Structures are given as structure tokens and as C-alpha cells.
Amino acid sequence: MSLAQGRSYLAIPGPSVMPDRVLRAMHRAAPNIYEGDLIDLTARVMTDLRRVALCSGHVAIYLANGHGAWEAAISNLFSRGDTALSLITGRFGLGWAQHARSLGVTVETLDFGIKAPVDPARVEAALRADTARKIKVVLLTHVDTASSVLNDVAAVRAAIDAAGHPALLAVDCIASLGCDEFRFDDWGVDVMVAASQKGLMVPPGLGLVWVSDKAVAACKGAGLVTPYWDWGPRIFAQEYWQQFGGTAPTHHLFGLAEALQMILDEEGLPQVWARHRTLSRSVAAAFEAWGQGGDIALNVPVAAHRSGAVTAARIGQGGAARLRAWCETEAGVTLGIGLGMAAPGTPEAGDFLRIGHMGHVNAHMVLGVLATMEAGLQALGLAHGGGGIQSAAAVIAAG
Ligand SMILES: *Cc1c(COP(=O)(O)O)cnc(C)c1O
């Protein structure tokens, strides 16, 4: 007998759970793209996108996923042969660096492993050593979704400034926006990328790029830019369609407007961040208790270095793969696969999993996932310490 019937739950780090009201906002006939509601709603979305990033600069919307947002940023930031410094704390940082390389950017990397954030002192030293000031942009991933490491964006900006280096700071917030605290203006960010399907709770399909005035000016004439990816006409559109390089992503805009209203005007951004932090701490508490009596561990050992949006963990001897399969087939919960922790196809690859807790997620959903996992650990005879759910519940109870 399987106990999986009922509403299934995708607890992977994107696409995330979509609120029913976001889906309802999208459920409509094709709107007029020349006048009326959609035009007014788009202006509101543009304003709210700046609000959600605490950005007084500009925002460009692309019909794309996160990879598209990566490419948009790279093509506006660089000319062929320019140099970037990429700070790596997991698979996604490597991916952005590789994407830039394949477009003709010379990418230097500083790798900080997969268990700890960027060390600003190493960034400062690398920039000081760049006496020719070749590095044009520092690429940083706020939360690397593979490792679940949370980086200190303000500290990286401080390191750039301490080195007296003119490099721009571009940040990938695809996993973190609308989950972990992020402040574009206050943290001195020049370019930030995100996508619709994670903390923003909308289906995949929108790639988003925020740009400071400084970056707009510094990037004029970048050689890699192509008509579709050029942020100029989107940011400074004379006509409605130019904001999207063609037909607007009509239904995504309705969904995004609803989601931003929920985040900004109903719950409030600080409360959204706090909710994610508490839910993430409850996940960590369960793993810490389980790890007392088995080969189970969180990927990121230091609590302050963990994201509020996603948790990467290890359950040895292939336990993670077995547990994922059990949770899906026996209980209707899909957990995320491990990424970048072991070579695919090797036995070790079965030791890693991730839990997405980004966006439209509350206490009962997280406790439900954790209790389901504990049932799976029992059912599979995987050794684990007791009190996992009690510990997670204590975090929730304390608020
Ligand atoms: C999901 C994700 C991406 C890739 O986004 P896609 O929509 O899958 O292209 C890139 N960076 C981070 C940090 C992510 O979480």
C-alpha cells in the first residue's frame, strides 16, 4: 500500500510551490497587449520588482529562465576578451562562470569549496593583485542552490572597495530573492539576476535583471550585447512592447503582480525573510538530531552560512537516494536531488539530497516534509538519531 494519494508536494529548490491565487490570476483569456489592464499592471510590476530587491535603479524583464537572465547580464556587462572574477561556492557559481566563458569572457575564479561562503579577504587580495585593473566585474552567487551556502553580499562589496578596485558587482539571486534578505542599493550591488520560479512563486518563464545607474553607464557599448538581450530598450522603452523585446509574457505578468502583492503588501518583505529563516532553522534542527545517531549531516556546518531557501544534506550509503524514492512513492513528497556533490552515476551521488523551502511555504508544509522523511528513515531502516521532529517543532514553537 502506498500513502501517496492526496495533494502531492514538490519540495525541490525550484520550481517552487505556486499559490493558488497566483494560478488563478493567470487563468484568463488573452489580454489586449496595446491598451488596458495589462499596461497598467506592467507599470505596477516594474515598481514592485524594484521594491522586492530594494533597488532604486532599473529592471529588465526577459522571457527566459535563470540561464537567460545569466546570459542577459553577461552580454550587457562584457565585451569579448574582458575579464571577470567569479566567486564559487557551489555548482551554480561554476555554471555562471562557464556561461560567461563560453560567450568569450576571460573568467578568473576563486573557489571557496561547497561548505562555506566567500572569504572577503581573498577577494580583496585578488583585486589588489589586479594592478592593471583588468577585472571588470565580480560575479557572486548570493545563495548557491547546490550547496545551500548563503554569501555575504555586503562583505564582498566592502572587499572590492577596500581594494580600491573599480570592478562592478553582479549577483545571482535566482534562489534567494524573496527568501533571504537582499538589499540591492544598501549593499552596493550593480547588477542582480533572478527568475520567476523560485522565491517569486510564479511558473518558470521570466528572467529578471536589475541594473544600477552606474552599471547602465559603465556598460554602454558592451561588445557581447545582441538585440534581444540588450537591456537598454527594455529599461528605457519608448513603446510597451520594447520592455519585452516583443510580445509581453502576458499571463506571467498577471501571476507575478499577484505574487509581489502577497510578498510586499500583505506579508511584508522583512516578515518573508524571517519566515524563511525560521523554516530553514527547523529543517536544520531535524537534520542535526538525526545526525546524532546516523551517517546524516547538513552540508553547511555553520548556521549563519545557511540559506533560508534551500537545505543541502548528506545521508550516507546511498540513503539520500533511497529516502527520496520512498518519500515520493510512499508519501507524495518529492525531495530535491543532490547537485555538484559527487560525480553523477557514482555510488556517492546517492548520498545527497536537497529540500527546497522557498516561496509559498509555511510551518505545516515544512513539518510535514520532515515528519515524512523521518517516517522514511524508519521504514528504510536508515540509522538516525531520535528527536528530529521534536527539535524541528521546537524551532517552530519558538517562532
Ligand atoms: C535555479 C538557479 C539557476 C538556474 O535557473 P534556471 O531557471 O534553471 O535556468 C541559476 N542560479 C541559481 C542560484 C539558481 O538557483
PDB file of C-alpha atoms in Angstrom, residues 51-324:
ATOM      1  CA  ARG A  51      10.743  47.156  -4.215  1.00  0.00           C
ATOM      2  CA  VAL A  52      11.368  43.428  -3.770  1.00  0.00           C
ATOM      3  CA  ALA A  53      15.076  43.946  -4.489  1.00  0.00           C
ATOM      4  CA  LEU A  54      15.245  47.264  -2.557  1.00  0.00           C
ATOM      5  CA  CYS A  55      16.646  48.751  -5.750  1.00  0.00           C
ATOM      6  CA  SER A  56      16.230  52.349  -6.874  1.00  0.00           C
ATOM      7  CA  GLY A  57      17.773  51.535 -10.254  1.00  0.00           C
ATOM      8  CA  HIS A  58      16.273  49.757 -13.221  1.00  0.00           C
ATOM      9  CA  VAL A  59      14.813  46.364 -14.031  1.00  0.00           C
ATOM     10  CA  ALA A  60      14.635  44.466 -17.310  1.00  0.00           C
ATOM     11  CA  ILE A  61      12.305  41.507 -17.879  1.00  0.00           C
ATOM     12  CA  TYR A  62      13.155  38.718 -20.341  1.00  0.00           C
ATOM     13  CA  LEU A  63      11.016  35.797 -21.473  1.00  0.00           C
ATOM     14  CA  ALA A  64      13.574  33.317 -20.198  1.00  0.00           C
ATOM     15  CA  ASN A  65      14.624  31.170 -17.272  1.00  0.00           C
ATOM     16  CA  GLY A  66      17.558  31.785 -14.952  1.00  0.00           C
ATOM     17  CA  HIS A  67      20.065  30.806 -17.617  1.00  0.00           C
ATOM     18  CA  GLY A  68      18.573  33.510 -19.804  1.00  0.00           C
ATOM     19  CA  ALA A  69      18.998  36.051 -17.004  1.00  0.00           C
ATOM     20  CA  TRP A  70      22.640  34.925 -16.693  1.00  0.00           C
ATOM     21  CA  GLU A  71      23.161  35.494 -20.400  1.00  0.00           C
ATOM     22  CA  ALA A  72      21.376  38.850 -20.319  1.00  0.00           C
ATOM     23  CA  ALA A  73      23.704  40.097 -17.585  1.00  0.00           C
ATOM     24  CA  ILE A  74      26.846  38.762 -19.244  1.00  0.00           C
ATOM     25  CA  SER A  75      26.047  40.116 -22.684  1.00  0.00           C
ATOM     26  CA  ASN A  76      25.379  43.618 -21.342  1.00  0.00           C
ATOM     27  CA  LEU A  77      28.364  43.638 -18.973  1.00  0.00           C
ATOM     28  CA  PHE A  78      31.180  42.429 -21.205  1.00  0.00           C
ATOM     29  CA  SER A  79      32.969  42.671 -24.498  1.00  0.00           C
ATOM     30  CA  ARG A  80      34.817  39.662 -25.865  1.00  0.00           C
ATOM     31  CA  GLY A  81      38.113  39.258 -24.010  1.00  0.00           C
ATOM     32  CA  ASP A  82      37.036  41.266 -20.925  1.00  0.00           C
ATOM     33  CA  THR A  83      37.867  39.715 -17.585  1.00  0.00           C
ATOM     34  CA  ALA A  84      35.517  38.651 -14.783  1.00  0.00           C
ATOM     35  CA  LEU A  85      36.342  37.371 -11.309  1.00  0.00           C
ATOM     36  CA  SER A  86      33.907  34.633 -10.340  1.00  0.00           C
ATOM     37  CA  LEU A  87      33.456  33.618  -6.702  1.00  0.00           C
ATOM     38  CA  ILE A  88      32.457  29.968  -6.441  1.00  0.00           C
ATOM     39  CA  THR A  89      30.601  28.310  -3.555  1.00  0.00           C
ATOM     40  CA  GLY A  90      28.842  25.554  -5.485  1.00  0.00           C
ATOM     41  CA  ARG A  91      27.549  24.316  -8.799  1.00  0.00           C
ATOM     42  CA  PHE A  92      25.603  27.440  -9.827  1.00  0.00           C
ATOM     43  CA  GLY A  93      28.567  29.761  -9.413  1.00  0.00           C
ATOM     44  CA  LEU A  94      30.532  27.406 -11.665  1.00  0.00           C
ATOM     45  CA  GLY A  95      27.663  27.415 -14.151  1.00  0.00           C
ATOM     46  CA  TRP A  96      27.522  31.209 -14.444  1.00  0.00           C
ATOM     47  CA  ALA A  97      31.302  31.360 -14.840  1.00  0.00           C
ATOM     48  CA  GLN A  98      31.193  28.709 -17.574  1.00  0.00           C
ATOM     49  CA  HIS A  99      28.365  30.534 -19.327  1.00  0.00           C
ATOM     50  CA  ALA A 100      30.462  33.725 -19.366  1.00  0.00           C
ATOM     51  CA  ARG A 101      33.485  31.822 -20.631  1.00  0.00           C
ATOM     52  CA  SER A 102      31.552  30.292 -23.472  1.00  0.00           C
ATOM     53  CA  LEU A 103      30.491  33.781 -24.560  1.00  0.00           C
ATOM     54  CA  GLY A 104      34.141  34.872 -24.800  1.00  0.00           C
ATOM     55  CA  VAL A 105      34.753  36.392 -21.355  1.00  0.00           C
ATOM     56  CA  THR A 106      38.031  35.587 -19.610  1.00  0.00           C
ATOM     57  CA  VAL A 107      36.909  34.291 -16.231  1.00  0.00           C
ATOM     58  CA  GLU A 108      39.229  34.051 -13.249  1.00  0.00           C
ATOM     59  CA  THR A 109      37.802  32.062 -10.369  1.00  0.00           C
ATOM     60  CA  LEU A 110      38.233  31.938  -6.639  1.00  0.00           C
ATOM     61  CA  ASP A 111      36.809  28.686  -5.304  1.00  0.00           C
ATOM     62  CA  PHE A 112      35.726  28.536  -1.675  1.00  0.00           C
ATOM     63  CA  GLY A 113      34.572  24.927  -1.686  1.00  0.00           C
ATOM     64  CA  ILE A 114      30.977  23.855  -1.130  1.00  0.00           C
ATOM     65  CA  LYS A 115      30.599  24.193   2.622  1.00  0.00           C
ATOM     66  CA  ALA A 116      31.483  27.791   3.404  1.00  0.00           C
ATOM     67  CA  PRO A 117      30.815  31.254   1.994  1.00  0.00           C
ATOM     68  CA  VAL A 118      33.164  33.524   0.104  1.00  0.00           C
ATOM     69  CA  ASP A 119      36.067  34.788   2.218  1.00  0.00           C
ATOM     70  CA  PRO A 120      36.142  38.550   1.556  1.00  0.00           C
ATOM     71  CA  ALA A 121      39.856  38.745   2.458  1.00  0.00           C
ATOM     72  CA  ARG A 122      40.718  36.519  -0.527  1.00  0.00           C
ATOM     73  CA  VAL A 123      38.551  38.670  -2.792  1.00  0.00           C
ATOM     74  CA  GLU A 124      40.301  41.821  -1.604  1.00  0.00           C
ATOM     75  CA  ALA A 125      43.726  40.212  -2.138  1.00  0.00           C
ATOM     76  CA  ALA A 126      42.815  39.093  -5.666  1.00  0.00           C
ATOM     77  CA  LEU A 127      41.602  42.560  -6.567  1.00  0.00           C
ATOM     78  CA  ARG A 128      44.686  44.228  -5.086  1.00  0.00           C
ATOM     79  CA  ALA A 129      46.821  41.868  -7.167  1.00  0.00           C
ATOM     80  CA  ASP A 130      44.969  43.036 -10.286  1.00  0.00           C
ATOM     81  CA  THR A 131      47.154  46.126 -10.588  1.00  0.00           C
ATOM     82  CA  ALA A 132      46.267  46.538 -14.277  1.00  0.00           C
ATOM     83  CA  ARG A 133      42.574  46.742 -13.241  1.00  0.00           C
ATOM     84  CA  LYS A 134      41.629  44.144 -15.826  1.00  0.00           C
ATOM     85  CA  ILE A 135      38.794  42.665 -13.794  1.00  0.00           C
ATOM     86  CA  LYS A 136      35.646  44.405 -14.940  1.00  0.00           C
ATOM     87  CA  VAL A 137      33.036  42.573 -12.903  1.00  0.00           C
ATOM     88  CA  VAL A 138      32.936  40.359  -9.805  1.00  0.00           C
ATOM     89  CA  LEU A 139      30.327  37.598 -10.220  1.00  0.00           C
ATOM     90  CA  LEU A 140      28.801  36.313  -6.987  1.00  0.00           C
ATOM     91  CA  THR A 141      26.027  33.819  -6.256  1.00  0.00           C
ATOM     92  CA  HIS A 142      24.034  35.000  -3.219  1.00  0.00           C
ATOM     93  CA  VAL A 143      22.704  31.534  -2.402  1.00  0.00           C
ATOM     94  CA  ASP A 144      24.247  28.658  -4.298  1.00  0.00           C
ATOM     95  CA  THR A 145      21.306  26.323  -4.672  1.00  0.00           C
ATOM     96  CA  ALA A 146      23.531  23.257  -4.982  1.00  0.00           C
ATOM     97  CA  SER A 147      25.421  23.725  -1.710  1.00  0.00           C
ATOM     98  CA  SER A 148      22.826  25.912   0.093  1.00  0.00           C
ATOM     99  CA  VAL A 149      25.645  28.276   1.092  1.00  0.00           C
ATOM    100  CA  LEU A 150      24.495  31.846   1.781  1.00  0.00           C
ATOM    101  CA  ASN A 151      27.021  34.515   0.841  1.00  0.00           C
ATOM    102  CA  ASP A 152      27.516  37.914   2.473  1.00  0.00           C
ATOM    103  CA  VAL A 153      26.995  40.303  -0.434  1.00  0.00           C
ATOM    104  CA  ALA A 154      27.783  43.455   1.555  1.00  0.00           C
ATOM    105  CA  ALA A 155      31.092  41.945   2.685  1.00  0.00           C
ATOM    106  CA  VAL A 156      32.090  41.259  -0.921  1.00  0.00           C
ATOM    107  CA  ARG A 157      31.246  44.858  -1.861  1.00  0.00           C
ATOM    108  CA  ALA A 158      33.337  46.035   1.117  1.00  0.00           C
ATOM    109  CA  ALA A 159      36.257  43.897  -0.113  1.00  0.00           C
ATOM    110  CA  ILE A 160      36.052  45.450  -3.590  1.00  0.00           C
ATOM    111  CA  ASP A 161      36.021  48.935  -2.069  1.00  0.00           C
ATOM    112  CA  ALA A 162      38.824  48.132   0.378  1.00  0.00           C
ATOM    113  CA  ALA A 163      40.992  47.120  -2.570  1.00  0.00           C
ATOM    114  CA  GLY A 164      40.163  50.446  -4.226  1.00  0.00           C
ATOM    115  CA  HIS A 165      39.120  48.469  -7.286  1.00  0.00           C
ATOM    116  CA  PRO A 166      36.554  49.803  -9.796  1.00  0.00           C
ATOM    117  CA  ALA A 167      35.015  46.386 -10.596  1.00  0.00           C
ATOM    118  CA  LEU A 168      31.232  46.165 -10.768  1.00  0.00           C
ATOM    119  CA  LEU A 169      29.442  43.640  -8.539  1.00  0.00           C
ATOM    120  CA  ALA A 170      26.932  41.316 -10.232  1.00  0.00           C
ATOM    121  CA  VAL A 171      24.928  38.930  -8.043  1.00  0.00           C
ATOM    122  CA  ASP A 172      22.867  35.834  -8.864  1.00  0.00           C
ATOM    123  CA  CYS A 173      19.821  35.922  -6.549  1.00  0.00           C
ATOM    124  CA  ILE A 174      17.845  33.353  -8.526  1.00  0.00           C
ATOM    125  CA  ALA A 175      17.456  31.131  -5.458  1.00  0.00           C
ATOM    126  CA  SER A 176      17.385  33.816  -2.797  1.00  0.00           C
ATOM    127  CA  LEU A 177      15.196  36.710  -3.959  1.00  0.00           C
ATOM    128  CA  GLY A 178      12.006  36.757  -1.927  1.00  0.00           C
ATOM    129  CA  CYS A 179      13.542  34.306   0.577  1.00  0.00           C
ATOM    130  CA  ASP A 180      16.818  35.558   2.045  1.00  0.00           C
ATOM    131  CA  GLU A 181      17.421  39.200   2.912  1.00  0.00           C
ATOM    132  CA  PHE A 182      18.798  41.093  -0.059  1.00  0.00           C
ATOM    133  CA  ARG A 183      19.376  44.850  -0.407  1.00  0.00           C
ATOM    134  CA  PHE A 184      20.481  45.985  -3.846  1.00  0.00           C
ATOM    135  CA  ASP A 185      21.120  49.661  -3.001  1.00  0.00           C
ATOM    136  CA  ASP A 186      22.419  49.304   0.542  1.00  0.00           C
ATOM    137  CA  TRP A 187      24.812  46.506  -0.383  1.00  0.00           C
ATOM    138  CA  GLY A 188      26.312  48.332  -3.346  1.00  0.00           C
ATOM    139  CA  VAL A 189      25.175  45.855  -5.990  1.00  0.00           C
ATOM    140  CA  ASP A 190      25.434  46.915  -9.645  1.00  0.00           C
ATOM    141  CA  VAL A 191      23.620  44.062 -11.390  1.00  0.00           C
ATOM    142  CA  MET A 192      21.376  41.338  -9.965  1.00  0.00           C
ATOM    143  CA  VAL A 193      19.647  38.453 -11.708  1.00  0.00           C
ATOM    144  CA  ALA A 194      16.618  36.396 -10.652  1.00  0.00           C
ATOM    145  CA  ALA A 195      13.909  34.270 -12.208  1.00  0.00           C
ATOM    146  CA  SER A 196      10.193  33.806 -11.647  1.00  0.00           C
ATOM    147  CA  GLN A 197      10.022  30.226 -10.413  1.00  0.00           C
ATOM    148  CA  LYS A 198      11.705  30.276  -7.021  1.00  0.00           C
ATOM    149  CA  GLY A 199      11.028  32.810  -4.251  1.00  0.00           C
ATOM    150  CA  LEU A 200       8.734  34.743  -6.579  1.00  0.00           C
ATOM    151  CA  MET A 201       6.288  31.791  -6.741  1.00  0.00           C
ATOM    152  CA  VAL A 202       5.408  32.074 -10.449  1.00  0.00           C
ATOM    153  CA  PRO A 203       5.946  29.373 -13.113  1.00  0.00           C
ATOM    154  CA  PRO A 204       9.313  29.310 -14.915  1.00  0.00           C
ATOM    155  CA  GLY A 205       9.449  31.755 -17.803  1.00  0.00           C
ATOM    156  CA  LEU A 206      10.695  35.143 -16.617  1.00  0.00           C
ATOM    157  CA  GLY A 207      14.365  36.063 -16.339  1.00  0.00           C
ATOM    158  CA  LEU A 208      14.852  39.311 -14.430  1.00  0.00           C
ATOM    159  CA  VAL A 209      17.821  41.667 -14.335  1.00  0.00           C
ATOM    160  CA  TRP A 210      18.202  44.680 -12.027  1.00  0.00           C
ATOM    161  CA  VAL A 211      20.747  47.323 -13.024  1.00  0.00           C
ATOM    162  CA  SER A 212      22.172  50.346 -11.192  1.00  0.00           C
ATOM    163  CA  ASP A 213      22.597  53.695 -12.952  1.00  0.00           C
ATOM    164  CA  LYS A 214      26.324  53.173 -12.603  1.00  0.00           C
ATOM    165  CA  ALA A 215      26.150  49.833 -14.425  1.00  0.00           C
ATOM    166  CA  VAL A 216      23.964  51.266 -17.187  1.00  0.00           C
ATOM    167  CA  ALA A 217      26.583  53.943 -17.807  1.00  0.00           C
ATOM    168  CA  ALA A 218      29.590  51.618 -17.432  1.00  0.00           C
ATOM    169  CA  CYS A 219      28.186  49.018 -19.820  1.00  0.00           C
ATOM    170  CA  LYS A 220      27.201  51.233 -22.739  1.00  0.00           C
ATOM    171  CA  GLY A 221      28.637  49.710 -25.869  1.00  0.00           C
ATOM    172  CA  ALA A 222      29.424  46.273 -24.395  1.00  0.00           C
ATOM    173  CA  GLY A 223      30.504  44.135 -27.315  1.00  0.00           C
ATOM    174  CA  LEU A 224      28.639  40.944 -26.423  1.00  0.00           C
ATOM    175  CA  VAL A 225      25.210  42.528 -26.470  1.00  0.00           C
ATOM    176  CA  THR A 226      22.669  41.386 -29.072  1.00  0.00           C
ATOM    177  CA  PRO A 227      19.291  42.963 -29.870  1.00  0.00           C
ATOM    178  CA  TYR A 228      17.235  40.557 -27.787  1.00  0.00           C
ATOM    179  CA  TRP A 229      19.438  40.679 -24.688  1.00  0.00           C
ATOM    180  CA  ASP A 230      20.181  44.427 -24.780  1.00  0.00           C
ATOM    181  CA  TRP A 231      18.804  45.847 -21.555  1.00  0.00           C
ATOM    182  CA  GLY A 232      18.767  49.410 -22.935  1.00  0.00           C
ATOM    183  CA  PRO A 233      15.487  49.319 -24.891  1.00  0.00           C
ATOM    184  CA  ARG A 234      13.798  47.333 -22.132  1.00  0.00           C
ATOM    185  CA  ILE A 235      14.828  49.756 -19.392  1.00  0.00           C
ATOM    186  CA  PHE A 236      14.251  52.897 -21.449  1.00  0.00           C
ATOM    187  CA  ALA A 237      11.330  51.627 -23.534  1.00  0.00           C
ATOM    188  CA  GLN A 238       9.519  54.178 -25.682  1.00  0.00           C
ATOM    189  CA  GLU A 239       6.771  51.714 -26.527  1.00  0.00           C
ATOM    190  CA  TYR A 240       5.183  48.982 -24.415  1.00  0.00           C
ATOM    191  CA  TRP A 241       6.480  46.037 -26.469  1.00  0.00           C
ATOM    192  CA  GLN A 242      10.069  47.210 -26.164  1.00  0.00           C
ATOM    193  CA  GLN A 243      10.031  46.289 -22.459  1.00  0.00           C
ATOM    194  CA  PHE A 244       9.902  42.656 -23.587  1.00  0.00           C
ATOM    195  CA  GLY A 245      11.675  42.748 -26.928  1.00  0.00           C
ATOM    196  CA  GLY A 246       8.331  41.705 -28.475  1.00  0.00           C
ATOM    197  CA  THR A 247       5.074  40.280 -27.150  1.00  0.00           C
ATOM    198  CA  ALA A 248       4.727  40.608 -23.386  1.00  0.00           C
ATOM    199  CA  PRO A 249       4.697  37.485 -21.187  1.00  0.00           C
ATOM    200  CA  THR A 250       1.053  38.279 -20.572  1.00  0.00           C
ATOM    201  CA  HIS A 251      -0.035  35.602 -18.111  1.00  0.00           C
ATOM    202  CA  HIS A 252       3.239  35.559 -16.214  1.00  0.00           C
ATOM    203  CA  LEU A 253       2.784  39.276 -15.582  1.00  0.00           C
ATOM    204  CA  PHE A 254      -0.628  38.694 -14.019  1.00  0.00           C
ATOM    205  CA  GLY A 255       0.822  35.939 -11.849  1.00  0.00           C
ATOM    206  CA  LEU A 256       3.848  37.995 -10.863  1.00  0.00           C
ATOM    207  CA  ALA A 257       1.730  41.014  -9.929  1.00  0.00           C
ATOM    208  CA  GLU A 258      -0.270  38.804  -7.557  1.00  0.00           C
ATOM    209  CA  ALA A 259       2.839  37.218  -6.046  1.00  0.00           C
ATOM    210  CA  LEU A 260       4.531  40.584  -5.485  1.00  0.00           C
ATOM    211  CA  GLN A 261       1.395  41.888  -3.810  1.00  0.00           C
ATOM    212  CA  MET A 262       1.461  38.924  -1.424  1.00  0.00           C
ATOM    213  CA  ILE A 263       5.146  39.462  -0.618  1.00  0.00           C
ATOM    214  CA  LEU A 264       5.274  43.246  -0.411  1.00  0.00           C
ATOM    215  CA  ASP A 265       1.832  44.474   0.576  1.00  0.00           C
ATOM    216  CA  GLU A 266       0.352  41.615   2.573  1.00  0.00           C
ATOM    217  CA  GLU A 267       3.090  39.672   4.384  1.00  0.00           C
ATOM    218  CA  GLY A 268       5.879  42.270   4.083  1.00  0.00           C
ATOM    219  CA  LEU A 269       9.449  41.677   2.962  1.00  0.00           C
ATOM    220  CA  PRO A 270      11.047  41.518   6.450  1.00  0.00           C
ATOM    221  CA  GLN A 271       8.393  39.005   7.516  1.00  0.00           C
ATOM    222  CA  VAL A 272       9.023  36.928   4.385  1.00  0.00           C
ATOM    223  CA  TRP A 273      12.744  36.811   5.196  1.00  0.00           C
ATOM    224  CA  ALA A 274      12.035  35.923   8.845  1.00  0.00           C
ATOM    225  CA  ARG A 275       9.646  33.130   7.836  1.00  0.00           C
ATOM    226  CA  HIS A 276      12.259  31.584   5.572  1.00  0.00           C
ATOM    227  CA  ARG A 277      14.943  31.806   8.255  1.00  0.00           C
ATOM    228  CA  THR A 278      12.761  30.099  10.840  1.00  0.00           C
ATOM    229  CA  LEU A 279      11.631  27.356   8.471  1.00  0.00           C
ATOM    230  CA  SER A 280      15.235  26.764   7.433  1.00  0.00           C
ATOM    231  CA  ARG A 281      16.323  26.531  11.071  1.00  0.00           C
ATOM    232  CA  SER A 282      13.619  23.954  11.731  1.00  0.00           C
ATOM    233  CA  VAL A 283      14.907  21.827   8.841  1.00  0.00           C
ATOM    234  CA  ALA A 284      18.438  22.136  10.205  1.00  0.00           C
ATOM    235  CA  ALA A 285      17.284  21.150  13.691  1.00  0.00           C
ATOM    236  CA  ALA A 286      15.777  17.909  12.395  1.00  0.00           C
ATOM    237  CA  PHE A 287      18.942  17.001  10.499  1.00  0.00           C
ATOM    238  CA  GLU A 288      21.124  17.776  13.498  1.00  0.00           C
ATOM    239  CA  ALA A 289      19.072  15.424  15.676  1.00  0.00           C
ATOM    240  CA  TRP A 290      19.056  12.672  13.024  1.00  0.00           C
ATOM    241  CA  GLY A 291      22.817  13.067  12.629  1.00  0.00           C
ATOM    242  CA  GLN A 292      23.375  12.218  16.299  1.00  0.00           C
ATOM    243  CA  GLY A 293      22.597   8.582  15.569  1.00  0.00           C
ATOM    244  CA  GLY A 294      23.457   8.009  11.929  1.00  0.00           C
ATOM    245  CA  ASP A 295      25.524   8.953   8.893  1.00  0.00           C
ATOM    246  CA  ILE A 296      23.465  12.094   8.300  1.00  0.00           C
ATOM    247  CA  ALA A 297      24.727  15.691   8.088  1.00  0.00           C
ATOM    248  CA  LEU A 298      23.837  19.117   6.813  1.00  0.00           C
ATOM    249  CA  ASN A 299      26.127  20.266   4.023  1.00  0.00           C
ATOM    250  CA  VAL A 300      26.848  23.645   5.616  1.00  0.00           C
ATOM    251  CA  PRO A 301      28.211  23.230   9.147  1.00  0.00           C
ATOM    252  CA  VAL A 302      27.847  26.845  10.342  1.00  0.00           C
ATOM    253  CA  ALA A 303      24.262  28.019  10.891  1.00  0.00           C
ATOM    254  CA  ALA A 304      24.948  31.623   9.812  1.00  0.00           C
ATOM    255  CA  HIS A 305      26.185  30.370   6.439  1.00  0.00           C
ATOM    256  CA  ARG A 306      22.952  28.517   5.575  1.00  0.00           C
ATOM    257  CA  SER A 307      20.299  29.817   3.218  1.00  0.00           C
ATOM    258  CA  GLY A 308      16.683  30.300   4.238  1.00  0.00           C
ATOM    259  CA  ALA A 309      15.559  28.989   0.844  1.00  0.00           C
ATOM    260  CA  VAL A 310      17.155  25.575   0.444  1.00  0.00           C
ATOM    261  CA  THR A 311      18.949  22.950   2.534  1.00  0.00           C
ATOM    262  CA  ALA A 312      21.545  20.559   1.123  1.00  0.00           C
ATOM    263  CA  ALA A 313      22.342  17.466   3.172  1.00  0.00           C
ATOM    264  CA  ARG A 314      24.003  14.081   3.125  1.00  0.00           C
ATOM    265  CA  ILE A 315      22.617  10.680   4.120  1.00  0.00           C
ATOM    266  CA  GLY A 316      25.401   8.145   3.630  1.00  0.00           C
ATOM    267  CA  GLN A 317      25.475   4.740   1.945  1.00  0.00           C
ATOM    268  CA  GLY A 318      23.010   5.832  -0.678  1.00  0.00           C
ATOM    269  CA  GLY A 319      20.457   6.721   1.981  1.00  0.00           C
ATOM    270  CA  ALA A 320      19.546  10.031   0.351  1.00  0.00           C
ATOM    271  CA  ALA A 321      18.521   8.411  -2.933  1.00  0.00           C
ATOM    272  CA  ARG A 322      16.572   5.701  -1.123  1.00  0.00           C
ATOM    273  CA  LEU A 323      14.827   8.208   1.085  1.00  0.00           C
ATOM    274  CA  ARG A 324      13.914  10.433  -1.874  1.00  0.00           C
TER     275      ARG A 324
END
